[in-house]
Structures are given as structure tokens and as C-alpha cells.
mmCIF file of C-alpha atoms and ligand atoms in Angstrom:
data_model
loop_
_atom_site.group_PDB
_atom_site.id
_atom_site.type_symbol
_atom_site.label_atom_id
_atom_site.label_comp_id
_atom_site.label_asym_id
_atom_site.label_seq_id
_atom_site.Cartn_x
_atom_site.Cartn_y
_atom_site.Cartn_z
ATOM 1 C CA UNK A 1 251.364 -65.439 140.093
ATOM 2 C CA UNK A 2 251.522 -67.596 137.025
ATOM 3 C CA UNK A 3 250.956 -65.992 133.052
ATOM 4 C CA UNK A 4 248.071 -64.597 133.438
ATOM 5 C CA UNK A 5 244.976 -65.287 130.870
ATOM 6 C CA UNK A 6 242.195 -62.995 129.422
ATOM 7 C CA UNK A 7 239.505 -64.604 131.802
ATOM 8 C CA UNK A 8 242.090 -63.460 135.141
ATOM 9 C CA UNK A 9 242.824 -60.349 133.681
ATOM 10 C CA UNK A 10 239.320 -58.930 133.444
ATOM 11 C CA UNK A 11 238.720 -61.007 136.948
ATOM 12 C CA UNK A 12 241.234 -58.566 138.165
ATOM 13 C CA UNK A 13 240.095 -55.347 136.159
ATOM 14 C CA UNK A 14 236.837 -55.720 137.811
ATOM 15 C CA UNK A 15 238.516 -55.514 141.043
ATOM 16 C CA UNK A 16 238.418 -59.191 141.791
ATOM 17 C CA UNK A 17 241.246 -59.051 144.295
ATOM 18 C CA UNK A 18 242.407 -55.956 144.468
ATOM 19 C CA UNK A 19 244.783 -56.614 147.796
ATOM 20 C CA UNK A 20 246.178 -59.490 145.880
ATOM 21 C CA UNK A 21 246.866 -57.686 142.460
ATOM 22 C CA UNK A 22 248.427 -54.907 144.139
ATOM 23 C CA UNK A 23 250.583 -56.574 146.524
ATOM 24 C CA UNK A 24 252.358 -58.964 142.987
ATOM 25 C CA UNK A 25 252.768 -56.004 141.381
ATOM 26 C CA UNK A 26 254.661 -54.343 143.949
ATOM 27 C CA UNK A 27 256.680 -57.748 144.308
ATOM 28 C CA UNK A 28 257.757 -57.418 140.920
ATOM 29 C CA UNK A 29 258.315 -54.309 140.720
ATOM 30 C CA UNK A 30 260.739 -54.633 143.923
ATOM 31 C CA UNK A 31 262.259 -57.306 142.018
ATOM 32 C CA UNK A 32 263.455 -55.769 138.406
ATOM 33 C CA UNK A 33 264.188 -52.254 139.891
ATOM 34 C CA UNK A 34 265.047 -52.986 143.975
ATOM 35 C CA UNK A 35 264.572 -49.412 145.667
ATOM 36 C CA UNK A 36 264.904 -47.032 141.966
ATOM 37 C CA UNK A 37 262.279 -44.709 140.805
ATOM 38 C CA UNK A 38 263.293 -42.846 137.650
ATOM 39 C CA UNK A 39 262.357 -39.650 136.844
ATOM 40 C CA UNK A 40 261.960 -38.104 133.685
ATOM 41 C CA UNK A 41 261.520 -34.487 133.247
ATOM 42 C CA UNK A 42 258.876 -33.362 130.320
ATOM 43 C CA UNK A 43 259.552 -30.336 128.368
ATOM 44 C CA UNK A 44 255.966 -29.552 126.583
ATOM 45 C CA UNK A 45 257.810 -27.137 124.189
ATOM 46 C CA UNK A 46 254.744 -26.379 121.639
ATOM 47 C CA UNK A 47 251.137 -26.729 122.372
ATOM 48 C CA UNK A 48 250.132 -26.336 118.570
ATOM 49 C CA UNK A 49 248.614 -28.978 117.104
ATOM 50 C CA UNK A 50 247.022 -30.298 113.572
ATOM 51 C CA UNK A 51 244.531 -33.002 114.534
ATOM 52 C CA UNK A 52 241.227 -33.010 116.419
ATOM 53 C CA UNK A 53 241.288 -35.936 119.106
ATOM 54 C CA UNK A 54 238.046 -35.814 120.723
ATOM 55 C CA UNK A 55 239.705 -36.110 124.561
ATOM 56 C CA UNK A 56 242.015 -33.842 124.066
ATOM 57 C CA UNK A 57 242.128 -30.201 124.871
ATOM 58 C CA UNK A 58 244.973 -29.044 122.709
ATOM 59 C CA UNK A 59 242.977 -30.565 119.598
ATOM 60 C CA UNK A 60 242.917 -27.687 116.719
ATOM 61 C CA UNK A 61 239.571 -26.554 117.131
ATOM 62 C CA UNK A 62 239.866 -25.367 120.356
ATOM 63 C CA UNK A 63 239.625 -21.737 120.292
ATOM 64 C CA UNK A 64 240.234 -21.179 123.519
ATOM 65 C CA UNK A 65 243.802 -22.242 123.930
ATOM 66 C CA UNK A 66 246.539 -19.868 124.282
ATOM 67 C CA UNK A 67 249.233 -21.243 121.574
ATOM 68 C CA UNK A 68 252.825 -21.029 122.223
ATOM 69 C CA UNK A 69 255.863 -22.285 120.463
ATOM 70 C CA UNK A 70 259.351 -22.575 122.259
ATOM 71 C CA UNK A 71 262.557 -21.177 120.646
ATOM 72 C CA UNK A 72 264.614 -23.938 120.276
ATOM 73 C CA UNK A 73 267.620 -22.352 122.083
ATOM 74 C CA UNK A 74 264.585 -22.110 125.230
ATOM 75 C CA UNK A 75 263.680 -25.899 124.915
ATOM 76 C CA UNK A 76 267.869 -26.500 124.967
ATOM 77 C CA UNK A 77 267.995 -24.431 128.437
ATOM 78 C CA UNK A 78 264.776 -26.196 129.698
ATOM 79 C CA UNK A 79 266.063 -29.710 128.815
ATOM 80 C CA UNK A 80 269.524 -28.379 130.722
ATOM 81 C CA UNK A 81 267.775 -27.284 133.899
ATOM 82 C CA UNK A 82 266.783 -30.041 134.337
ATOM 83 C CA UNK A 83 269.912 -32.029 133.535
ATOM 84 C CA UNK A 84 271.858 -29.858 135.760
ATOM 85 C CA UNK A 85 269.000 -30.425 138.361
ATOM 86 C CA UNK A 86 269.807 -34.037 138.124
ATOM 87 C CA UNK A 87 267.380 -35.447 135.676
ATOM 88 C CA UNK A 88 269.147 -38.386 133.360
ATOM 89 C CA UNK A 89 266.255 -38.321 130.768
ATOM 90 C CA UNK A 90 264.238 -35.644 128.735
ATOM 91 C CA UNK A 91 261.571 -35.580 127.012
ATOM 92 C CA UNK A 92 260.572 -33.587 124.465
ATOM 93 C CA UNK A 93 256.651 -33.688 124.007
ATOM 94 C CA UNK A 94 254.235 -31.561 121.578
ATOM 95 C CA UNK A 95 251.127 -31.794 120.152
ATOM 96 C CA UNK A 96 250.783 -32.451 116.410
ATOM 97 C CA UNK A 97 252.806 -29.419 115.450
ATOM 98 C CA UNK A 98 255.370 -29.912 112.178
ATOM 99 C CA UNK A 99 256.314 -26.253 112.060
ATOM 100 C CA UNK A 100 259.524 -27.317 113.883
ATOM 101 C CA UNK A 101 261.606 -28.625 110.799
ATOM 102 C CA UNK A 102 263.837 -31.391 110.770
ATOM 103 C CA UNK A 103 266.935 -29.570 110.964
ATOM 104 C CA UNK A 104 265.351 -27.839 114.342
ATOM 105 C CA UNK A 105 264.688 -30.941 115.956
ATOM 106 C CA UNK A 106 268.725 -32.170 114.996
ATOM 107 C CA UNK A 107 269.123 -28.623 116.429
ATOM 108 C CA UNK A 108 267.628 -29.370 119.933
ATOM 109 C CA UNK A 109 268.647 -32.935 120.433
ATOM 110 C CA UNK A 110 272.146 -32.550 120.110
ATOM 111 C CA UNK A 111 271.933 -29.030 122.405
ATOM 112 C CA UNK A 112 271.208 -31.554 124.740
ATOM 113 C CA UNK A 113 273.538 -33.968 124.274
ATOM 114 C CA UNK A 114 276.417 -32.340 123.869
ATOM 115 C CA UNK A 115 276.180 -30.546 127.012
ATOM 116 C CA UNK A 116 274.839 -33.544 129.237
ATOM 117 C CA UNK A 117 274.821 -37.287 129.431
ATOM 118 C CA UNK A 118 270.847 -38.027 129.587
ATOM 119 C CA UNK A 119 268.852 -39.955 127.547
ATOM 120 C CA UNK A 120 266.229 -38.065 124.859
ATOM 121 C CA UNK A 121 262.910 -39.208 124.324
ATOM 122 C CA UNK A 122 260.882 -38.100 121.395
ATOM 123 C CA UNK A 123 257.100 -37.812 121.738
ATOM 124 C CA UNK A 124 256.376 -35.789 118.825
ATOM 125 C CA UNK A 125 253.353 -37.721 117.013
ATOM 126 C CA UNK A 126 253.196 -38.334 113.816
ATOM 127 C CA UNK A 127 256.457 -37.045 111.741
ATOM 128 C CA UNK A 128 257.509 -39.366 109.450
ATOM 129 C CA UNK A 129 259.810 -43.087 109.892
ATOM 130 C CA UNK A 130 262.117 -41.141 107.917
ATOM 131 C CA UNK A 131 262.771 -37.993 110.263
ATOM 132 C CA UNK A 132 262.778 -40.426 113.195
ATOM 133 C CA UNK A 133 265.232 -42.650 111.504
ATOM 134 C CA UNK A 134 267.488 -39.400 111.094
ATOM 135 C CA UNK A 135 266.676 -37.953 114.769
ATOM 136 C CA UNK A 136 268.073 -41.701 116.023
ATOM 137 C CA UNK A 137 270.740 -41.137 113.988
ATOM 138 C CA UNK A 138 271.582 -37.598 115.996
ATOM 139 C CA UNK A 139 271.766 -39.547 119.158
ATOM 140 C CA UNK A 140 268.077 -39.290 120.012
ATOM 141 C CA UNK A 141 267.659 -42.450 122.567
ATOM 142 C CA UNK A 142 263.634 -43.258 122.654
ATOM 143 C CA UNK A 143 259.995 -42.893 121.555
ATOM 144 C CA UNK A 144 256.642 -42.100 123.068
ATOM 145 C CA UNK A 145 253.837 -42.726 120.409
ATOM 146 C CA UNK A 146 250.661 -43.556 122.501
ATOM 147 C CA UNK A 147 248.152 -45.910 120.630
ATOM 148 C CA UNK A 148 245.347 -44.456 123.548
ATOM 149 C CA UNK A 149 243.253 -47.988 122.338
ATOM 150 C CA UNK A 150 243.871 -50.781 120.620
ATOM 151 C CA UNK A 151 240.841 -51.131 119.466
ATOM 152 C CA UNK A 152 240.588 -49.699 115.364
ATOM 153 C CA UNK A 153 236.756 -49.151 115.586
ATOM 154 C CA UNK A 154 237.573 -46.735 118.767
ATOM 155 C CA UNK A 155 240.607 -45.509 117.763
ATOM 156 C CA UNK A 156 238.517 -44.471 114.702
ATOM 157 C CA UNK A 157 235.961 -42.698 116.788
ATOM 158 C CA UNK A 158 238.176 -40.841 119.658
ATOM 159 C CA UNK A 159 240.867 -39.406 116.957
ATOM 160 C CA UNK A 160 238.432 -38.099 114.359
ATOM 161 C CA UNK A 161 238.956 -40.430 111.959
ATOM 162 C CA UNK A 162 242.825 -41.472 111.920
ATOM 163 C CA UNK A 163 243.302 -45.095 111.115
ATOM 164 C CA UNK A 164 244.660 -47.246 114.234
ATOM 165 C CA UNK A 165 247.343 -49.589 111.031
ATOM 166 C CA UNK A 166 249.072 -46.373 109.997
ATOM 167 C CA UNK A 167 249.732 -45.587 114.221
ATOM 168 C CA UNK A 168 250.814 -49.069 114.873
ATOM 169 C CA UNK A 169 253.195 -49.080 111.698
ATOM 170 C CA UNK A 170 254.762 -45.946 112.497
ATOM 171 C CA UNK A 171 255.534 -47.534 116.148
ATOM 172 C CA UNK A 172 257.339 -50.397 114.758
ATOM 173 C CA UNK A 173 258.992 -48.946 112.458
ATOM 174 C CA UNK A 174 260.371 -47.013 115.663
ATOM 175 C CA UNK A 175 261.128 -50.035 117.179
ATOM 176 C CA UNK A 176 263.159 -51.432 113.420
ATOM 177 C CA UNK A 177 264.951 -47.905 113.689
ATOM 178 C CA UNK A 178 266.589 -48.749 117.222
ATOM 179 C CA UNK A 179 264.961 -46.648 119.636
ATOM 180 C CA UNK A 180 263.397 -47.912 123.066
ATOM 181 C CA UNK A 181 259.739 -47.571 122.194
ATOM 182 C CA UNK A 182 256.619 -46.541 124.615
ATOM 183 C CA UNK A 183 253.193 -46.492 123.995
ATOM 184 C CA UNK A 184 249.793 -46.844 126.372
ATOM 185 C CA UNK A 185 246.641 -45.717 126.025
ATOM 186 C CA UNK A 186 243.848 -43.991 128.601
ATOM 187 C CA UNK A 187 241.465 -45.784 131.195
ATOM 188 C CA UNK A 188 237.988 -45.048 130.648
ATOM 189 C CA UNK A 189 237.149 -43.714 127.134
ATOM 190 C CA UNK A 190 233.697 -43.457 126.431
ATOM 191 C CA UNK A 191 232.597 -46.972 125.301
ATOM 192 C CA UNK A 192 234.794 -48.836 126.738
ATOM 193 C CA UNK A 193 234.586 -51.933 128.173
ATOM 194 C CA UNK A 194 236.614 -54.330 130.460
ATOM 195 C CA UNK A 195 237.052 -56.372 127.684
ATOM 196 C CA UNK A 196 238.259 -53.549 125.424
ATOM 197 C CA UNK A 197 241.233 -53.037 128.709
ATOM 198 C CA UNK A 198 241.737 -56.876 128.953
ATOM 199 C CA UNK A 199 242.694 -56.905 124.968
ATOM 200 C CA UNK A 200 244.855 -53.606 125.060
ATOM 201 C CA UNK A 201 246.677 -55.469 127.929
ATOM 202 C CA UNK A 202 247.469 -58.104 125.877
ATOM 203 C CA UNK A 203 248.234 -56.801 122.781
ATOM 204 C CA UNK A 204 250.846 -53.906 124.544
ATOM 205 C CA UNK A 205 252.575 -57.094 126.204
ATOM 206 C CA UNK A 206 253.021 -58.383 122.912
ATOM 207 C CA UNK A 207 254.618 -55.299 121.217
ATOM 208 C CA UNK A 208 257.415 -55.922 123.820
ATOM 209 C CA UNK A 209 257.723 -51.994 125.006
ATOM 210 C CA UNK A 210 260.073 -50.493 126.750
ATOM 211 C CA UNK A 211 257.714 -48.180 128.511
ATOM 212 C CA UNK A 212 254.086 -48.360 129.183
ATOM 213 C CA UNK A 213 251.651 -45.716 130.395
ATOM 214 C CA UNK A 214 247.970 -45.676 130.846
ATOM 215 C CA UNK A 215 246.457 -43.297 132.816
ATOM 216 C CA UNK A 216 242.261 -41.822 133.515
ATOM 217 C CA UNK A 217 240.515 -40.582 131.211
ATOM 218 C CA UNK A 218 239.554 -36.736 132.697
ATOM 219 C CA UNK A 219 236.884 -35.326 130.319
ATOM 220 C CA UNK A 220 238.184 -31.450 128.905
ATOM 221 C CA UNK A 221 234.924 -28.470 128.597
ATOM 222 C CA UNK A 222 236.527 -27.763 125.410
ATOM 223 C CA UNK A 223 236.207 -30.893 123.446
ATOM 224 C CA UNK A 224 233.721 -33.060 122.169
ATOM 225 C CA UNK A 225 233.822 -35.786 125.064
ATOM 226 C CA UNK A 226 232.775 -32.821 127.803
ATOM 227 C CA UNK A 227 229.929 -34.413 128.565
ATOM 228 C CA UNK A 228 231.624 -38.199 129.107
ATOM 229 C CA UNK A 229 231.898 -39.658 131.958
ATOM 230 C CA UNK A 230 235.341 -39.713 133.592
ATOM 231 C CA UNK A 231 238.002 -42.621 133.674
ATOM 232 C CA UNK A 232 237.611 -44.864 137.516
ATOM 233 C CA UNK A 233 241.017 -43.878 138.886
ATOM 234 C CA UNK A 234 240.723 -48.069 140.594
ATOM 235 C CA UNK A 235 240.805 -49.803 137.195
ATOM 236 C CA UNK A 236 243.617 -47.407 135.886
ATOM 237 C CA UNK A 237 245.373 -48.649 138.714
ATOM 238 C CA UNK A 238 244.745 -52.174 137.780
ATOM 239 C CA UNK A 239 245.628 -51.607 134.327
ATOM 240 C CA UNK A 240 249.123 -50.663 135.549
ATOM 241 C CA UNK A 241 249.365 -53.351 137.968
ATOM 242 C CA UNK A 242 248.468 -55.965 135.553
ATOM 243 C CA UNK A 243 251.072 -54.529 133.135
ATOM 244 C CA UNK A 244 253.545 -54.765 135.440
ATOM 245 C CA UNK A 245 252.853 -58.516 135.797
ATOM 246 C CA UNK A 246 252.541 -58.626 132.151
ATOM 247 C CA UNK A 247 255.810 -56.648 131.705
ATOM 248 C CA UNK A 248 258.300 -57.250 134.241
ATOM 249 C CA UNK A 249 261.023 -55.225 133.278
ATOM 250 C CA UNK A 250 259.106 -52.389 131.730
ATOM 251 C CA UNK A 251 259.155 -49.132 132.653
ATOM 252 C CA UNK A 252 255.442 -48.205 133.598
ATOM 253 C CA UNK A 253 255.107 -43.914 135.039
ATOM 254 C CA UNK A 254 252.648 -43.003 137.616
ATOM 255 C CA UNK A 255 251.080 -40.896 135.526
ATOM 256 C CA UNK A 256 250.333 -36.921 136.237
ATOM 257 C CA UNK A 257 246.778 -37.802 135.592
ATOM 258 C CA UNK A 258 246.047 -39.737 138.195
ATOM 259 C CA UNK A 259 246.821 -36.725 140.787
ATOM 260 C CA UNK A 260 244.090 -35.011 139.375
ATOM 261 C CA UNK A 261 241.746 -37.459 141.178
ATOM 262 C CA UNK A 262 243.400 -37.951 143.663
ATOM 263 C CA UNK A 263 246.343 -35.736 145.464
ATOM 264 C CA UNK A 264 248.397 -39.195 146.503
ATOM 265 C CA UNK A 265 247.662 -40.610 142.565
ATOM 266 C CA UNK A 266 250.696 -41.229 142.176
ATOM 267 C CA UNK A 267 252.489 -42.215 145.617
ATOM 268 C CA UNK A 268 249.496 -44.947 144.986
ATOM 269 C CA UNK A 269 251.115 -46.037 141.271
ATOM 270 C CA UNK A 270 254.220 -46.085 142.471
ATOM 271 C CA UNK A 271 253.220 -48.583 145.265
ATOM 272 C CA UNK A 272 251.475 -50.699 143.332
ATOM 273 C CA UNK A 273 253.773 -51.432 140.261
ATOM 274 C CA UNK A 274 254.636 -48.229 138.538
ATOM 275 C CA UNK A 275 259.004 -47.594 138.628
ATOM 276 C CA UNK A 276 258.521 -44.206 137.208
ATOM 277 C CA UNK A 277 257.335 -40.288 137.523
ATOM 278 C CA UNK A 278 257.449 -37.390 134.959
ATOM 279 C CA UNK A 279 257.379 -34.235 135.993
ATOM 280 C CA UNK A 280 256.645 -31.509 133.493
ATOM 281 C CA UNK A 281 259.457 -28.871 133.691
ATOM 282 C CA UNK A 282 258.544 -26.707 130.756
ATOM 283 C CA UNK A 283 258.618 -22.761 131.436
ATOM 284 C CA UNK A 284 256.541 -21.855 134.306
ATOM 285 C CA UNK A 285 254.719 -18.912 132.381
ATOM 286 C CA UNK A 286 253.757 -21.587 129.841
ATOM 287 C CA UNK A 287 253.031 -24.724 131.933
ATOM 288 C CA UNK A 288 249.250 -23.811 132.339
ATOM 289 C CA UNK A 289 248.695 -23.265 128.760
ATOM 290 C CA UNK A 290 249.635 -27.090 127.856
ATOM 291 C CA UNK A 291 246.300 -27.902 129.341
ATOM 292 C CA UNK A 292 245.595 -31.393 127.317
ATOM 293 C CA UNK A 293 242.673 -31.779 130.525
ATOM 294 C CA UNK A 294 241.229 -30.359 133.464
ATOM 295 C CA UNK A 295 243.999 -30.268 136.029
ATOM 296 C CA UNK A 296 247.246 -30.994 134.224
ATOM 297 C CA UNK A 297 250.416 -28.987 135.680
ATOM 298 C CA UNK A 298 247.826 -27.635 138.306
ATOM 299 C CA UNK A 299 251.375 -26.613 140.443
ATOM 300 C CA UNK A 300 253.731 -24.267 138.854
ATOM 301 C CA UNK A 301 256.875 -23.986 140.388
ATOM 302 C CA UNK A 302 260.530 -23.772 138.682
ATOM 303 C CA UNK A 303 262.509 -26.491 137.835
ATOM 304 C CA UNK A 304 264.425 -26.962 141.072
ATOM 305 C CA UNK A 305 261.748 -27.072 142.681
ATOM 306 C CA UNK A 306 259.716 -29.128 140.190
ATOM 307 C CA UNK A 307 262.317 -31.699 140.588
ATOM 308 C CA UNK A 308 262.698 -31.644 144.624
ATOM 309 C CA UNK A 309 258.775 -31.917 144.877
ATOM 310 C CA UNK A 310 259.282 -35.083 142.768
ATOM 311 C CA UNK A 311 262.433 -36.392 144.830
ATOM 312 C CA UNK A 312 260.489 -36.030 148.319
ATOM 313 C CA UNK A 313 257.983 -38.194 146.698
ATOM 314 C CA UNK A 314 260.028 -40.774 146.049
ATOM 315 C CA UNK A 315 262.064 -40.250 149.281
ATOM 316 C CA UNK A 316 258.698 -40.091 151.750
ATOM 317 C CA UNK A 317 257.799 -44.158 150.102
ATOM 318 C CA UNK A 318 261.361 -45.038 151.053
ATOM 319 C CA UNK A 319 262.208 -45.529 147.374
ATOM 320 C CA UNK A 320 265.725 -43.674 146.197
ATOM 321 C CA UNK A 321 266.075 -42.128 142.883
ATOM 322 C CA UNK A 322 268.246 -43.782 140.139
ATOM 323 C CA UNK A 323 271.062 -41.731 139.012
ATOM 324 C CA UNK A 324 271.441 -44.110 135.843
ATOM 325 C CA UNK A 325 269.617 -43.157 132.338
ATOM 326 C CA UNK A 326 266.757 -46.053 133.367
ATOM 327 C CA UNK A 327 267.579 -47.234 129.714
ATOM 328 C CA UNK A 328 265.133 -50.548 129.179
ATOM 329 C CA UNK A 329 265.703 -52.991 131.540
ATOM 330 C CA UNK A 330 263.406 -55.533 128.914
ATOM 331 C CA UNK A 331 266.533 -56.615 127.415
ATOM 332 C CA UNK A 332 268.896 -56.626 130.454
ATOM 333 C CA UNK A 333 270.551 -53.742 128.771
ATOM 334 C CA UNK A 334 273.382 -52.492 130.942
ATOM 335 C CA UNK A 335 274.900 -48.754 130.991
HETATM 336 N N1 5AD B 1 242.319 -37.535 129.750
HETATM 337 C C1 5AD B 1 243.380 -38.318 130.073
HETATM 338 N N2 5AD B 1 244.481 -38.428 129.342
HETATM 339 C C2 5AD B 1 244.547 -37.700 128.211
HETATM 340 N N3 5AD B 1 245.494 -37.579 127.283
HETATM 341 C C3 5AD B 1 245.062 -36.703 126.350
HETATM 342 N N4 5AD B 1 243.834 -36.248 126.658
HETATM 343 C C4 5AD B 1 243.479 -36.852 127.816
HETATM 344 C C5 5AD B 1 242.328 -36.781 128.638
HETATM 345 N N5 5AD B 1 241.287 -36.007 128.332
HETATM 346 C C6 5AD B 1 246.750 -38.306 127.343
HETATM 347 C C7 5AD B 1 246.989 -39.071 126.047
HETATM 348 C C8 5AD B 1 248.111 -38.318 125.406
HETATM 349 C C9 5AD B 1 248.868 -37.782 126.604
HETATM 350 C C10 5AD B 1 249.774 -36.629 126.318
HETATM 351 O O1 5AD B 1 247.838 -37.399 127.491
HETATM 352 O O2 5AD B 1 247.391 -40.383 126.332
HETATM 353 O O3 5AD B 1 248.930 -39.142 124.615
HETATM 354 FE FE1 SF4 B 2 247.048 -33.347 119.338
HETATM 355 FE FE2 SF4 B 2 248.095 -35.332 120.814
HETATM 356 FE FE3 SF4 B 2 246.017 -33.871 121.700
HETATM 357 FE FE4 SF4 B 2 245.639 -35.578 119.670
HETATM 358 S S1 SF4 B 2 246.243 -36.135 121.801
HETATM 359 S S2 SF4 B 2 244.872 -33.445 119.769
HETATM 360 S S3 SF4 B 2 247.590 -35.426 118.592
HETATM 361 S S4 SF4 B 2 248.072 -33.120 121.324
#
């Protein structure tokens, strides 16, 4: 397929040739990673937060939330678990929740690596440039700072009033700092359009990620979108498809939410352009509670078995699983 253009990309969103789409995505996939899924494992270590996003079920207001916040020492044995289980990446993901100083974030990243060799990916919102500049400089690898639209008006409108400049400035100052930078957005906000999808396509290509993740938008009883419609699980797969054309080398998850429409979601992303699956492998008695919408970490199970669920995955669509970091492949990094 040649570059594609904004005309062939919402041809394609509107499920113009789906067969076709699907089919050069796998191709290309095949081609920058051969056989290698990655797997990252997701320790959701606080599900405190300060802001009010309308999708999102862990926004402030919600009352009816049970709040937890792990010990640092507990995120450190999480983050091992899974290290020793065979993971080579961890991330550390919260909702909007600065009680953890800067000193306990040092604290937790170097737990983790000084007792294993992974890679440590931030996705703690919106701290500072500063503390991220000092958490690269304690051997913190990568970033996950979602822009959810690239649209300001929506962006506006779905985070209650946060300005889209200040997000995108904080994510390239990320990217000045050093670190291998993800960001995405969800499929199916209310308002949006094909058009709006076509335009977050392009402008994600041009940022030049490292990772990119989109994923359905699944409307949560305890926000103000209840009543929205929710994401179409097709065009999400599109999304990522066209990405991955868009994006050779990036690395683009099957996201969690797409098994909550559908029980093969993600066997389905990863055969149609996705190189990459994150299961969560925070405490089991607290997995439930991280419930950003309907559905997410329906199956508790430890971490062993969290992590051989996710291996026979990979294993039953012939894939194998990489036993290398998966650092960016954009660049033709080598480890
Ligand atoms: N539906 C789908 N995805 C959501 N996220 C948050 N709320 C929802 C929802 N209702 C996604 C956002 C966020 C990530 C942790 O989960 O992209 O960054
Ligand atoms: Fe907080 Fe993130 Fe949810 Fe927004 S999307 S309310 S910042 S956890």
C-alpha cells in the first residue's frame, strides 16, 4: 500500500475494505516484528485521582469508588512478580494522584531496576517536565501520556476543561528529555466523527511515537458520558490497522478494552496489526477497584497466572513472545 492520504484513510475508517486493510496491516506488522508479541505487565498502583474526565470512572467525583494507594515497597514486589514471571517491561500507571512524592517515585523505579533488567514505563499524568526529567535521570526508560483526541475543542469538552497545548507540551517535552514516548486516544467519544479519527491519525504519525494505543470508548454509570453511546469495536480496529501502516515500527497494544466487547478483542488486534498486550498485574484484591469502565480487569487471577493467560494467547495465534525489552523499534534501536 502506498502513503496513505486523508481521503483513503476515512475510505478505510468507514470500512471501505476491511479484508484489504486488515490483511497490510498484518503484512507489516509480520515485517518489523517477524513472530514477537511483547508483553507488558501494568501495575495500577493508586486509583486516586485529581481531575474529572467525563469517560472516566476513576474521575474525582465519583463517590462510589473504593480508593486505594499502594505502599511503594508493594508496587516494588508487584513490578518483581512480574519480572521474575518473565515480563521485560513495567508499567507503572495511576490516575491523577501527586500524593506519591518525587523521592517515592525515585524510590520505586530504581526497586525495580536494581533487582531486574526490564524496561519502566511511566504513565503517571500530569507531574511536571521537571520530575520526569529527574525520573529519566533514575533510569526510568518510557512514557505513556494519552492525548484521548486531538482535537482542542473536544479535548476541552471530555476532560472538564483542561487545555489540549499544555498536554501536547508536556509530551514533547518527554520526548526532549529522552524517553520513548506513547500516546493514543479512544474510538468513539461522543461527537466524534470519522474525520475527527482521520486527523488524530495523522497528527499521532507525525509526533513520531514509540507506542500507540487507541482503544473503544465503553461508557462508565458513574460519569457524565453514562448515557453515550459506546465506541464500534470495527473502526477501533481500523484505527489500529491504519496506524500500523502509518507507523511501521511502532509499537501499537491490543488493548484490554477491546475484550470487553468482544472475548477474542484482542487475538483480533493482534491479527490485524497490533505487536503488543498488557496485562494488568496489580494486587488481585485491588484489581477490581481500578475500574476506569465497565469491564476492565473483569478476570482476577495472580500474576503467574495473569502472565500464562497472556502467553497462551500469543502461543494459540502461533506468535512467540519476545524475551527482549521491545525498546522502540522506530529508530532501529538495538539492545
Ligand atoms: N472507555 C474507554 N477507554 C477509556 N479510558 C478511560 N476511560 C475510558 C472509557 N470510558 C482509557 C483512556 C485512559 C486509559 C487508562 O484508559 O485512554 O488513558
Ligand atoms: Fe484521572 Fe486519567 Fe481517569 Fe482522567 S482518565 S479521570 S486523569 S484516571
Amino acid at each position: 500500500m502506498d502513503v496513505l492520504g486523508r481521503d483513503e484513510i476515512i475510505h478505510y475508517l468507514n470500512g471501505g475494505n476491511d479484508v484489504e486493510l486488515f490483511a497490510a496491516a498484518d503484512r507489516l506488522r509480520e515485517q518489523s516484528f517477524g513472530r514477537e508479541v511483547y508483553l507488558r505487565a501494568i501495575v495500577e498502583f493508586s486509583n486516586f485521582c485529581n481531575k474529572k474526565c467525563n469517560y472516566c470512572g476513576l474521575r474525582a467525583p465519583n463517590s462510589n469508588v473504593n480508593r486505594y494507594r499502594l505502599a511503594t515497597d508493594t508496587i516494588v514486589e508487584s513490578a518483581i512478580s512480574a519480572a521474575e514471571a518473565g515480563v521485560r517491561t513495567i508499567v507503572l500507571q495511576s490516575g491523577d494522584d501527586f500524593s506519591y512524592s518525587s523521592a517515592q517515585v525515585e524510590q520505586i523505579i530504581s526497586g525495580i531496576k536494581e533487582s531486574h533488567d526490564v524496561a519502566v514505563t511511566l504513565s503517571l499524568g500530569d507531574r511536571s517536565a521537571a520530575e520526569y526529567e529527574h525520573w529519566f535521570s533514575c533510569g526510568a526508560d518510557r512514557c505513556l501520556l494519552k492525548l484521548e483526541t486531538t482535537d482542542p475543542v473536544i479535548y476541552r469538552r471530555i476532560r472538564s476543561g483542561a487545555d489540549f497545548h499544555e498536554r501536547l507540551e508536556l509530551l514533547l517535552s518527554l520526548q526532549d528529555i529522552g524517553y520513548e514516548v506513547g500516546s493514543g486516544i479512544i474510538v468513539g467519544l461522543p461527537d466524534y466523527t470519522v474525520e475527527h479519527l482521520a486527523d488524530d491519525l495523522l497528527f499521532l504519525s507525525k509526533l513520531e511515537l514509540d507506542m500507540i494505543a487507541a482503544g473503544p470508548f465503553i461508557p462508565h454509570p458513574d460519569t457524565p458520558f453514562y448515557f453515550a453511546e459506546a465506541g464500534n469495536i470495527d473502526l477501533s480496529y481500523r484505527f489500529t490497522a491504519l496506524a500500523r501502516l502509518l507507523n511501521p515500527f511502532s509499537n501499537i497494544p491490543a488493548t484490554s478494552a477491546l475484550d470487553s466487547f468482544d472475548s477474542e478483542g484482542r487475538k483480533k488486534g493482534l491479527l490485524r496489526g497490533c505487536n503488543v498486550i498488557m496485562p494488568s498485574v496489580t494486587p488481585v484484591s485491588k484489581r477490581k477497584d481500578y475500574n476506569i469502565y465497565p469491564g476492565k480487569n473483569a478476570v482476577s487471577v495472580d500474576v503467574t497466572d495473569t502472565i500464562s493467560r497472556a502467553e497462551k494467547l500469543v502461543y494459540a495465534l502461533g506468535f512467540t513472545l519476545s524475551a527482549s525489552k521491545g525498546s522502540s523499534r522506530r529508530m532501529n534501536n538495538v539492545e
